[in-house]
Amino acid sequence: MLTTSTEVAFGQPSVVVSPGPSGQPQGSPPLPPAPPTNPEQQGLVQSDRGDGGALSKQPKRKRLMWVDWSRTQAVWNVVCGHCWWITRDETGLSGFIAHPRNLPPWDESSRLIEYMVFQGALFTVPIFFLVSGYLAAHTFSPSGGTREGDEGPRQGVCGAVGGFVSRRTARIIPPFLLAAAVDAIHKVASGRGGSGLVVDVLLSQIWFLWALFLIQSLLTPWSFAVRMCAQDRQGTRDFAIMAAAHTAITIGVSVALDVAFGVSGGGRFGWIVALPLVSCSAVVLLAIGGSQGHIPRTAAVALSIAGTFLCGIHSVCDLNDCPELERVNVNLAQAVLVIILMYMVGFLAREVEDSVVKTLSGAPIEGLAVCIYLLSSYWSAFTYWGEQYMRNNLWLVTYQAKPVYQLGLGPQDPDPLMEGGLGASWALARMWFWVAANLLFAKQFCDVEFHPWLYKHINSSTIVVFILHYPIAQPIVMALRHDQGIDNPAELLFATLTCTFISCFAAYFLLASNPFTAFLAGISPLDDARRAARRLFGGR
């Protein structure tokens, strides 16, 4: 799922091109090991900070290796979770979800794995969308200009928007179509085809591909408005167009969610206002701060993080009214809003990163760290499972107000700690704790290549691993259990993971060996396939 910082997708390690002095071109050597394949890698990039959009040489390049590892671990977490759920279904544990897991057939090993999967589900998908937004901040060129892959020079903001959307289409849609075809074939082969096949495929494990494309497309005006504020262009006509377009889009999305899922009918008005309120307020703060107002720019990020908790001020629909397997219900609105807001936080964090650093440099960080350390006895609260109230909400995990199962101690009354949105808010607080812990750990200790060959192929293979793991894991689980006699859920899981990863890596190297299949699988960009086609047909 990796690429250059200017092409946020799978396939290539992320590269950040640091902006240089405006109007002072400087040379820069290409990054090893791969030769430069586009203007960004050659040093011809759109200036990010107020140089009028001219193409210029940039002096510094730094691979965001910690971001690469962050996205890869998010994908691996999802794969491990899916393999466990397949194992749980095959061994019959899924039939005992709605009763205490301290009773047979659950044992200590299966309870431990269940806890790890639920813990990972708190933050895995949010991290993926936050990092995607962080990298997307390098994709935009609101002043227009020429980019490789465009059909010709595109001047003005409208042309830049069109160029961005076309590049997103070329990078995300081909692997999505491949993933959809693989998943459809798998479902038909396993007897799950039929009239609902298209919906089942769209809502299967590949949903994040089209969701990422849709989110990036819908937030394009907002992203350009944010970038223009950083260039002190908030007084221009282009900024007014982008801000107005974004306001209309966010209101339309909120109305659509309300109509589709009856959000306001359940009194969940906070969910309806979350997206337009947070996104528009962030733009206002950025417009006030401009390129040098470090405190307003930092406040925009803080506001966006706090705004995610608008998705937690109301209780989610519980399992009695919204069963876990009923994927299209009011809780879907909350899950959608969370990933959109996480993408926005990531985009903002990269746009105003320098301002955040300067603002925090004057803050009493050391004193705050000491206070947090003195309260370390409360850290364990962020590992609290709360399994009696925890439920899956599609790609997220949250807490409902009523117990998931009956303990025989009376009626299923809501718990005061979980009702009134407290449970959903606590799930979001735990999400942010583990998102921050993961990203800080990655930035501090994993901003390393480790080994060039392993770094390249582990990170480049993530899209293939994600596309193929589910249809590969299911027959592997069945074969290991029925043919090899592995009945213990924990042993079956680890054997399945080993075989699944080996199979996916073999498929990756096969797909990567050809530029056309590599492009289709999202491993390499369209330009590589174009060059191969020109060589194949004798073109220049």
Coordinates of C-alpha atoms in Angstrom, one line a residue:
M1 CA 0.0 0.0 0.0
L2 CA 2.9 2.2 -0.4
T3 CA 4.1 4.7 -2.9
T4 CA 5.9 8.0 -3.2
S5 CA 4.6 10.7 -1.0
T6 CA 3.0 12.3 -4.1
E7 CA 1.1 9.2 -5.0
V8 CA -0.7 7.9 -2.0
A9 CA -1.4 4.3 -2.8
F10 CA 0.3 0.9 -2.7
G11 CA 3.4 -0.3 -4.4
Q12 CA 6.4 2.0 -3.7
P13 CA 8.1 3.2 -0.6
S14 CA 7.0 6.7 0.6
V15 CA 9.2 9.6 -0.2
V16 CA 8.9 13.1 1.1
V17 CA 10.4 15.9 -0.9
S18 CA 11.2 18.7 1.5
P19 CA 10.5 22.2 0.1
G20 CA 13.6 24.3 -0.6
P21 CA 14.1 28.0 -0.8
S22 CA 11.6 29.6 -3.2
G23 CA 13.1 30.5 -6.5
Q24 CA 16.5 29.0 -5.8
P25 CA 16.8 25.7 -7.9
Q26 CA 19.3 23.3 -6.6
G27 CA 20.3 19.8 -7.8
S28 CA 19.7 16.6 -6.0
P29 CA 20.9 13.1 -6.7
P30 CA 18.3 10.3 -7.3
L31 CA 17.2 8.1 -4.5
P32 CA 18.6 4.6 -4.5
P33 CA 17.9 1.8 -5.2
A34 CA 15.2 2.6 -7.9
P35 CA 15.9 5.1 -10.6
P36 CA 13.6 8.2 -10.8
T37 CA 10.4 7.5 -12.6
N38 CA 8.5 10.8 -12.3
P39 CA 9.1 14.5 -11.8
E40 CA 8.8 14.2 -8.0
Q41 CA 11.7 11.7 -7.9
Q42 CA 13.8 13.6 -10.4
G43 CA 13.6 16.7 -8.3
L44 CA 11.0 18.5 -10.4
V45 CA 8.1 18.9 -8.0
Q46 CA 5.3 21.4 -7.5
S47 CA 6.5 23.9 -4.9
D48 CA 4.4 23.5 -1.7
R49 CA 4.9 26.9 -0.1
G50 CA 4.1 30.1 -2.0
D51 CA 6.3 30.0 -5.0
G52 CA 3.5 30.5 -7.5
G53 CA 3.4 26.9 -8.5
A54 CA 6.6 26.9 -10.6
L55 CA 8.4 23.6 -11.1
S56 CA 11.7 23.8 -9.3
K57 CA 14.5 21.6 -8.1
Q58 CA 14.2 20.6 -4.4
P59 CA 17.4 20.0 -2.3
K60 CA 16.2 17.5 0.2
R61 CA 14.6 14.1 0.0
K62 CA 13.8 11.8 2.9
R63 CA 12.1 8.5 2.8
L64 CA 9.3 8.3 5.4
M65 CA 10.3 4.8 6.4
W66 CA 8.4 5.0 9.6
V67 CA 5.2 5.7 7.6
D68 CA 5.9 2.8 5.3
W69 CA 6.2 0.5 8.3
S70 CA 3.1 2.0 9.9
R71 CA 0.9 1.2 6.8
T72 CA 2.4 -2.2 6.5
Q73 CA 1.7 -3.1 10.1
A74 CA -1.9 -1.8 9.7
V75 CA -2.4 -4.2 6.8
W76 CA -0.7 -7.1 8.6
N77 CA -3.0 -6.5 11.6
V78 CA -6.0 -6.7 9.4
V79 CA -4.8 -10.0 7.9
C80 CA -4.2 -11.5 11.3
G81 CA -7.6 -10.5 12.4
H82 CA -9.3 -11.9 9.4
C83 CA -7.4 -15.2 9.7
W84 CA -8.5 -15.4 13.3
W85 CA -12.2 -14.8 12.4
I86 CA -12.0 -17.5 9.8
T87 CA -10.4 -19.9 12.3
R88 CA -13.0 -19.0 14.9
D89 CA -15.8 -19.8 12.4
E90 CA -14.2 -23.1 11.4
T91 CA -13.6 -24.3 15.0
G92 CA -17.1 -23.4 16.1
L93 CA -16.2 -20.6 18.5
S94 CA -18.3 -18.0 16.6
G95 CA -21.4 -19.8 17.8
F96 CA -20.5 -18.9 21.4
I97 CA -19.8 -15.2 21.0
A98 CA -22.9 -14.0 22.8
H99 CA -22.0 -15.7 26.1
P100 CA -19.1 -15.2 28.5
R101 CA -15.8 -16.2 27.1
N102 CA -14.7 -17.7 30.4
L103 CA -16.9 -20.7 29.6
P104 CA -16.0 -23.7 27.3
P105 CA -15.3 -24.1 24.5
W106 CA -13.2 -21.0 25.0
D107 CA -9.8 -21.6 26.6
E108 CA -7.0 -19.3 27.7
S109 CA -5.2 -19.3 24.3
S110 CA -8.4 -18.5 22.3
R111 CA -9.4 -15.7 24.8
L112 CA -5.9 -14.2 24.5
I113 CA -6.1 -14.1 20.7
E114 CA -9.7 -12.7 20.8
Y115 CA -8.5 -9.9 23.1
M116 CA -5.5 -9.2 20.8
V117 CA -7.8 -9.0 17.7
F118 CA -10.3 -6.7 19.4
Q119 CA -7.5 -4.5 20.7
G120 CA -6.0 -4.2 17.2
A121 CA -9.4 -3.5 15.7
L122 CA -9.6 -0.3 17.9
F123 CA -6.8 1.5 15.9
T124 CA -5.8 -0.5 12.8
V125 CA -8.2 1.0 10.3
P126 CA -8.0 4.5 11.8
I127 CA -4.2 4.5 11.5
F128 CA -4.4 3.5 7.9
F129 CA -6.7 6.4 7.0
L130 CA -4.7 8.9 9.1
V131 CA -1.4 7.9 7.4
S132 CA -3.2 8.1 4.0
G133 CA -4.2 11.6 4.7
Y134 CA -0.7 12.5 5.9
L135 CA 0.8 11.3 2.6
A136 CA -2.0 12.9 0.5
A137 CA -0.8 16.3 1.6
H138 CA 2.1 15.8 -0.8
T139 CA -0.2 15.1 -3.8
F140 CA -1.7 18.5 -4.4
S141 CA -0.6 21.4 -6.7
P142 CA -3.2 24.1 -6.3
S143 CA -1.4 26.5 -8.6
G144 CA -1.6 24.3 -11.6
G145 CA 1.4 23.2 -13.6
T146 CA 2.6 20.1 -15.5
R147 CA 2.9 16.7 -14.0
E148 CA 3.9 13.4 -15.5
G149 CA 0.8 11.4 -16.3
D150 CA -1.3 14.5 -17.3
E151 CA -2.4 14.7 -20.8
G152 CA -0.9 18.2 -21.0
P153 CA -0.3 21.3 -19.0
R154 CA -3.2 22.0 -16.7
Q155 CA -3.4 25.6 -15.5
G156 CA -5.4 26.8 -12.6
V157 CA -7.1 25.1 -9.6
C158 CA -9.7 23.3 -11.7
G159 CA -7.1 21.7 -13.8
A160 CA -5.1 20.7 -10.7
V161 CA -8.2 19.1 -9.2
G162 CA -8.8 17.1 -12.4
G163 CA -5.2 16.0 -12.5
F164 CA -5.3 14.8 -8.9
V165 CA -8.5 12.8 -9.4
S166 CA -7.2 11.2 -12.6
R167 CA -4.0 10.2 -10.7
R168 CA -6.1 8.7 -7.9
T169 CA -8.2 6.8 -10.4
A170 CA -5.1 5.3 -12.1
R171 CA -3.6 4.3 -8.7
I172 CA -6.5 2.9 -6.8
I173 CA -9.1 1.7 -9.3
P174 CA -7.0 -1.0 -11.1
P175 CA -6.1 -2.9 -7.8
F176 CA -9.7 -2.5 -6.7
L177 CA -11.0 -4.1 -9.9
L178 CA -8.5 -6.9 -9.5
A179 CA -9.5 -7.4 -5.8
A180 CA -13.2 -7.3 -6.7
A181 CA -12.7 -10.0 -9.4
V182 CA -10.7 -12.2 -7.0
D183 CA -13.3 -11.8 -4.3
A184 CA -16.2 -12.5 -6.7
I185 CA -14.6 -15.6 -8.0
H186 CA -13.9 -16.8 -4.5
K187 CA -17.5 -16.2 -3.4
V188 CA -19.0 -17.9 -6.4
A189 CA -16.6 -20.9 -6.0
S190 CA -17.6 -21.3 -2.3
G191 CA -21.3 -21.2 -3.2
R192 CA -22.0 -17.6 -2.0
G193 CA -22.8 -16.0 -5.3
G194 CA -26.3 -14.8 -6.3
S195 CA -28.2 -11.6 -6.7
G196 CA -26.4 -9.9 -3.8
L197 CA -22.9 -10.7 -5.1
V198 CA -22.1 -7.1 -6.1
V199 CA -23.1 -5.7 -2.7
D200 CA -21.2 -8.5 -0.9
V201 CA -18.1 -7.8 -2.8
L202 CA -18.3 -4.0 -2.2
L203 CA -18.8 -4.6 1.6
S204 CA -16.1 -7.3 1.8
Q205 CA -12.6 -6.8 3.0
I206 CA -11.7 -4.8 -0.1
W207 CA -14.1 -1.9 0.9
F208 CA -11.2 0.3 2.0
L209 CA -10.0 0.7 -1.6
W210 CA -13.1 2.3 -3.0
A211 CA -13.7 4.1 0.3
L212 CA -10.2 5.7 0.2
F213 CA -10.8 6.8 -3.4
L214 CA -14.2 8.2 -2.6
I215 CA -12.9 10.1 0.5
Q216 CA -10.0 11.6 -1.3
S217 CA -12.3 12.7 -4.1
L218 CA -14.9 14.2 -1.9
L219 CA -12.3 16.0 0.2
T220 CA -10.4 17.4 -2.8
P221 CA -11.8 20.9 -2.5
W222 CA -11.1 20.9 1.3
S223 CA -7.6 19.7 0.7
F224 CA -6.9 22.5 -1.8
A225 CA -8.4 25.1 0.5
V226 CA -6.1 23.9 3.3
R227 CA -3.1 24.1 1.0
M228 CA -4.0 27.6 -0.2
C229 CA -4.1 28.8 3.4
A230 CA -0.6 27.5 3.8
Q231 CA 0.4 29.6 0.7
D232 CA -1.4 32.7 2.0
R233 CA -3.9 32.5 -0.8
Q234 CA -7.0 32.5 1.3
G235 CA -8.1 35.8 -0.2
T236 CA -8.2 34.5 -3.8
R237 CA -11.2 33.5 -5.9
D238 CA -9.9 29.9 -6.2
F239 CA -9.9 29.6 -2.4
A240 CA -13.5 30.9 -2.2
I241 CA -14.6 28.3 -4.9
M242 CA -12.9 25.4 -3.0
A243 CA -14.3 26.5 0.4
A244 CA -17.8 26.8 -1.0
A245 CA -17.6 23.5 -2.8
H246 CA -16.4 21.7 0.3
T247 CA -19.1 23.2 2.4
A248 CA -21.7 22.0 0.0
I249 CA -20.2 18.6 -0.2
T250 CA -20.0 18.1 3.6
I251 CA -23.5 19.2 4.1
G252 CA -24.6 16.9 1.3
V253 CA -22.7 13.9 2.8
S254 CA -24.3 14.6 6.3
V255 CA -27.8 14.8 4.7
A256 CA -27.2 11.6 2.8
L257 CA -26.1 9.7 5.9
D258 CA -29.2 11.0 7.7
V259 CA -31.5 10.0 4.9
A260 CA -29.9 6.6 4.4
F261 CA -29.5 5.5 8.1
G262 CA -32.0 7.7 10.0
V263 CA -29.3 9.3 12.2
S264 CA -31.3 12.2 13.4
G265 CA -34.3 9.9 14.0
G266 CA -32.3 8.3 16.8
G267 CA -31.3 11.6 18.3
R268 CA -27.7 11.4 17.1
F269 CA -27.4 15.0 15.9
G270 CA -23.7 15.1 16.8
W271 CA -22.9 12.6 14.1
I272 CA -24.7 14.8 11.5
V273 CA -22.8 18.0 12.3
A274 CA -19.4 16.4 12.9
L275 CA -18.0 16.5 9.4
P276 CA -19.1 20.0 8.3
L277 CA -18.4 21.6 11.7
V278 CA -14.9 20.1 12.1
S279 CA -13.7 20.5 8.5
C280 CA -15.0 24.1 8.0
S281 CA -13.7 25.2 11.4
A282 CA -10.3 23.9 10.6
V283 CA -10.2 25.9 7.3
V284 CA -11.3 29.0 9.2
L285 CA -8.5 28.6 11.7
L286 CA -6.0 28.1 8.9
A287 CA -7.2 31.1 7.0
I288 CA -6.8 33.2 10.1
G289 CA -3.3 31.9 10.7
G290 CA -2.1 31.9 7.1
S291 CA 1.4 30.5 6.6
Q292 CA 3.0 32.0 9.8
G293 CA 0.2 31.8 12.4
H294 CA 1.6 28.8 14.3
I295 CA -0.9 28.8 17.1
P296 CA -4.1 28.9 14.9
R297 CA -2.5 26.3 12.6
T298 CA -1.8 24.0 15.6
A299 CA -5.3 24.7 16.9
A300 CA -6.7 23.4 13.6
V301 CA -5.1 20.0 14.2
A302 CA -6.2 19.9 17.8
L303 CA -9.7 20.9 16.9
S304 CA -9.8 18.1 14.3
I305 CA -8.6 15.5 16.8
A306 CA -11.2 16.7 19.4
G307 CA -13.8 16.7 16.6
T308 CA -13.6 12.9 16.3
F309 CA -15.2 12.7 19.7
L310 CA -18.4 14.1 18.2
C311 CA -18.8 10.6 16.9
G312 CA -18.9 9.4 20.5
I313 CA -21.3 11.7 22.2
H314 CA -24.2 9.3 21.4
S315 CA -24.6 5.7 22.2
V316 CA -24.3 3.3 19.3
C317 CA -27.1 1.0 18.3
D318 CA -26.8 -2.2 20.3
L319 CA -26.7 -5.8 19.0
N320 CA -30.4 -6.4 19.8
D321 CA -31.5 -3.7 17.3
C322 CA -28.4 -3.7 15.0
P323 CA -27.0 -7.2 14.7
E324 CA -23.3 -7.5 14.0
L325 CA -23.9 -9.2 10.7
E326 CA -26.3 -6.5 9.6
R327 CA -23.7 -4.3 8.1
V328 CA -26.0 -1.5 6.8
N329 CA -27.4 0.2 9.8
V330 CA -27.1 3.5 11.7
N331 CA -23.8 2.5 13.2
L332 CA -22.3 2.6 9.6
A333 CA -22.7 6.4 9.7
Q334 CA -20.4 6.6 12.8
A335 CA -17.8 4.3 11.3
V336 CA -17.8 6.3 8.0
L337 CA -17.4 9.6 9.9
V338 CA -14.5 8.3 12.0
I339 CA -12.4 7.3 9.0
I340 CA -13.1 10.5 7.1
L341 CA -12.1 12.6 10.2
M342 CA -9.0 10.5 10.7
Y343 CA -8.0 11.1 7.0
M344 CA -8.5 14.9 7.6
V345 CA -6.4 14.8 10.8
G346 CA -3.6 13.1 8.9
F347 CA -3.7 15.7 6.1
L348 CA -3.7 18.6 8.5
A349 CA -0.9 17.2 10.6
R350 CA 1.4 17.1 7.6
E351 CA 0.3 20.5 6.3
V352 CA 1.0 22.3 9.6
E353 CA 3.7 20.0 10.9
D354 CA 6.3 22.8 11.2
S355 CA 3.8 25.0 13.1
V356 CA 2.9 22.2 15.5
V357 CA 6.6 21.6 16.3
K358 CA 7.2 25.3 16.9
T359 CA 4.2 25.6 19.1
L360 CA 5.0 22.6 21.2
S361 CA 8.6 23.7 21.5
G362 CA 7.4 26.5 23.8
A363 CA 5.1 24.3 25.8
P364 CA 6.1 22.7 29.1
I365 CA 6.3 19.2 27.6
E366 CA 8.7 17.9 30.2
G367 CA 6.4 18.9 33.0
L368 CA 3.4 17.2 31.2
A369 CA 5.5 14.1 30.7
V370 CA 6.4 13.9 34.4
C371 CA 2.7 14.3 35.4
I372 CA 1.7 11.5 33.0
Y373 CA 4.4 9.3 34.4
L374 CA 3.3 9.9 38.0
L375 CA -0.1 8.8 36.9
S376 CA 1.2 5.6 35.3
S377 CA -1.0 3.4 37.5
Y378 CA -3.9 4.5 35.3
W379 CA -2.2 3.6 32.0
S380 CA -3.7 0.1 32.2
A381 CA -7.1 1.7 31.7
F382 CA -6.2 1.9 28.0
T383 CA -5.8 -1.9 27.9
Y384 CA -9.2 -2.4 29.5
W385 CA -11.2 -4.9 27.4
G386 CA -14.7 -4.5 28.7
E387 CA -15.8 -7.5 26.6
Q388 CA -19.3 -7.6 28.0
Y389 CA -20.1 -4.3 26.3
M390 CA -17.6 -4.4 23.4
R391 CA -19.0 -5.0 19.9
N392 CA -17.8 -4.8 16.3
N393 CA -19.0 -1.8 14.3
L394 CA -17.9 -3.0 10.9
W395 CA -14.2 -2.0 10.7
L396 CA -14.2 -0.4 14.1
V397 CA -14.7 -1.6 17.7
T398 CA -16.9 0.3 20.1
Y399 CA -18.8 -0.1 23.3
Q400 CA -22.6 -0.3 23.5
A401 CA -24.7 0.7 26.6
K402 CA -26.3 -2.7 27.2
P403 CA -24.4 -6.0 28.0
V404 CA -23.7 -8.1 24.9
Y405 CA -24.6 -11.2 26.8
Q406 CA -26.6 -12.0 30.0
L407 CA -24.7 -12.9 33.1
G408 CA -27.7 -14.1 35.0
L409 CA -27.6 -11.2 37.4
G410 CA -30.8 -9.5 36.4
P411 CA -32.2 -7.7 33.3
Q412 CA -29.9 -6.2 30.7
D413 CA -30.0 -2.6 31.9
P414 CA -27.5 -0.1 30.5
D415 CA -24.4 0.4 32.5
P416 CA -23.9 4.0 33.8
L417 CA -20.3 4.0 32.6
M418 CA -21.4 3.0 29.0
E419 CA -24.7 4.8 28.4
G420 CA -25.2 8.3 27.1
G421 CA -22.3 8.0 24.6
L422 CA -19.7 7.4 27.4
G423 CA -19.0 3.9 26.0
A424 CA -18.5 5.1 22.4
S425 CA -16.4 8.0 23.7
W426 CA -14.2 5.6 25.7
A427 CA -13.7 3.5 22.6
L428 CA -12.5 6.6 20.7
A429 CA -10.2 7.6 23.6
R430 CA -8.6 4.1 23.5
M431 CA -8.3 4.4 19.7
W432 CA -6.4 7.6 20.0
F433 CA -4.2 6.3 22.8
W434 CA -3.1 3.3 20.6
V435 CA -2.9 5.4 17.4
A436 CA -0.5 7.8 19.2
A437 CA 1.5 5.0 20.8
N438 CA 2.0 3.2 17.5
L439 CA 2.9 6.2 15.5
L440 CA 5.3 7.6 18.1
F441 CA 7.0 4.2 18.4
A442 CA 7.3 3.9 14.6
K443 CA 8.7 7.4 14.3
Q444 CA 11.2 7.0 17.1
F445 CA 12.4 3.5 16.4
C446 CA 11.3 2.4 12.9
D447 CA 12.4 5.2 10.7
V448 CA 15.0 2.9 9.3
E449 CA 15.4 0.8 6.2
F450 CA 16.6 -2.2 8.2
H451 CA 17.5 -4.1 5.0
P452 CA 17.1 -2.6 1.5
W453 CA 15.7 -5.7 -0.1
L454 CA 13.3 -6.6 2.8
Y455 CA 12.2 -2.9 3.2
K456 CA 11.3 -2.7 -0.5
H457 CA 9.5 -6.0 -0.9
I458 CA 7.7 -6.2 2.5
N459 CA 6.3 -2.7 2.0
S460 CA 5.5 -3.1 -1.7
S461 CA 3.7 -6.4 -1.2
T462 CA 1.1 -5.1 1.2
I463 CA -1.6 -4.5 -1.5
V464 CA -1.2 -8.1 -2.8
V465 CA -1.2 -9.5 0.7
F466 CA -4.4 -7.7 1.4
I467 CA -6.2 -8.6 -1.9
L468 CA -5.3 -12.3 -1.7
H469 CA -5.2 -13.2 2.0
Y470 CA -8.9 -13.8 2.5
P471 CA -9.6 -16.2 -0.4
I472 CA -6.3 -18.0 0.3
A473 CA -6.8 -18.3 4.1
Q474 CA -10.2 -20.0 4.0
P475 CA -9.2 -23.1 2.1
I476 CA -6.0 -23.3 4.1
V477 CA -7.9 -23.3 7.4
M478 CA -10.2 -26.1 6.1
A479 CA -7.3 -28.1 4.8
L480 CA -5.2 -27.8 8.0
R481 CA -8.1 -28.8 10.2
H482 CA -9.6 -31.6 8.2
D483 CA -6.6 -33.0 6.4
Q484 CA -3.9 -32.3 9.0
G485 CA -6.0 -32.7 12.1
I486 CA -5.2 -29.4 13.7
D487 CA -8.1 -28.7 16.0
N488 CA -6.7 -26.3 18.6
P489 CA -7.7 -22.7 17.5
A490 CA -4.4 -21.1 18.4
E491 CA -2.3 -23.7 16.6
L492 CA -4.6 -23.6 13.6
L493 CA -4.4 -19.8 13.5
F494 CA -0.6 -19.6 13.5
A495 CA -0.3 -22.4 10.9
T496 CA -2.8 -20.6 8.7
L497 CA -1.0 -17.3 9.0
T498 CA 2.3 -18.9 8.0
C499 CA 0.8 -20.6 4.9
T500 CA -1.2 -17.5 4.0
F501 CA 1.8 -15.1 4.1
I502 CA 4.0 -17.5 2.1
S503 CA 1.3 -17.9 -0.5
C504 CA 0.7 -14.1 -0.8
F505 CA 4.4 -13.3 -1.1
A506 CA 4.8 -15.9 -3.8
A507 CA 1.9 -14.3 -5.7
Y508 CA 3.5 -10.8 -5.1
F509 CA 6.8 -11.8 -6.8
L510 CA 4.9 -13.3 -9.7
L511 CA 2.8 -10.2 -10.2
A512 CA 5.8 -7.9 -9.7
S513 CA 7.8 -9.6 -12.4
N514 CA 5.7 -8.1 -15.2
P515 CA 5.1 -4.3 -15.4
F516 CA 1.5 -4.7 -16.6
T517 CA 0.4 -7.1 -13.8
A518 CA 2.4 -5.0 -11.3
F519 CA 0.4 -1.9 -12.3
L520 CA -2.9 -3.8 -12.2
A521 CA -2.0 -5.0 -8.7
G522 CA -1.0 -1.5 -7.5
I523 CA 2.6 -2.5 -7.1
S524 CA 4.0 0.0 -9.6
P525 CA 2.6 3.2 -11.1
L526 CA 1.0 3.7 -14.5
D527 CA 4.2 5.3 -16.0
D528 CA 6.1 2.0 -15.6
A529 CA 3.4 0.2 -17.6
R530 CA 3.4 2.9 -20.2
R531 CA 7.2 2.7 -20.7
A532 CA 6.9 -1.1 -21.0
A533 CA 4.2 -0.7 -23.6
R534 CA 6.4 1.7 -25.6
R535 CA 9.3 -0.7 -25.5
L536 CA 7.0 -3.7 -26.4
F537 CA 5.5 -1.9 -29.4
G538 CA 8.7 -0.2 -30.6
G539 CA 7.7 3.3 -29.5
R540 CA 10.0 6.0 -28.1

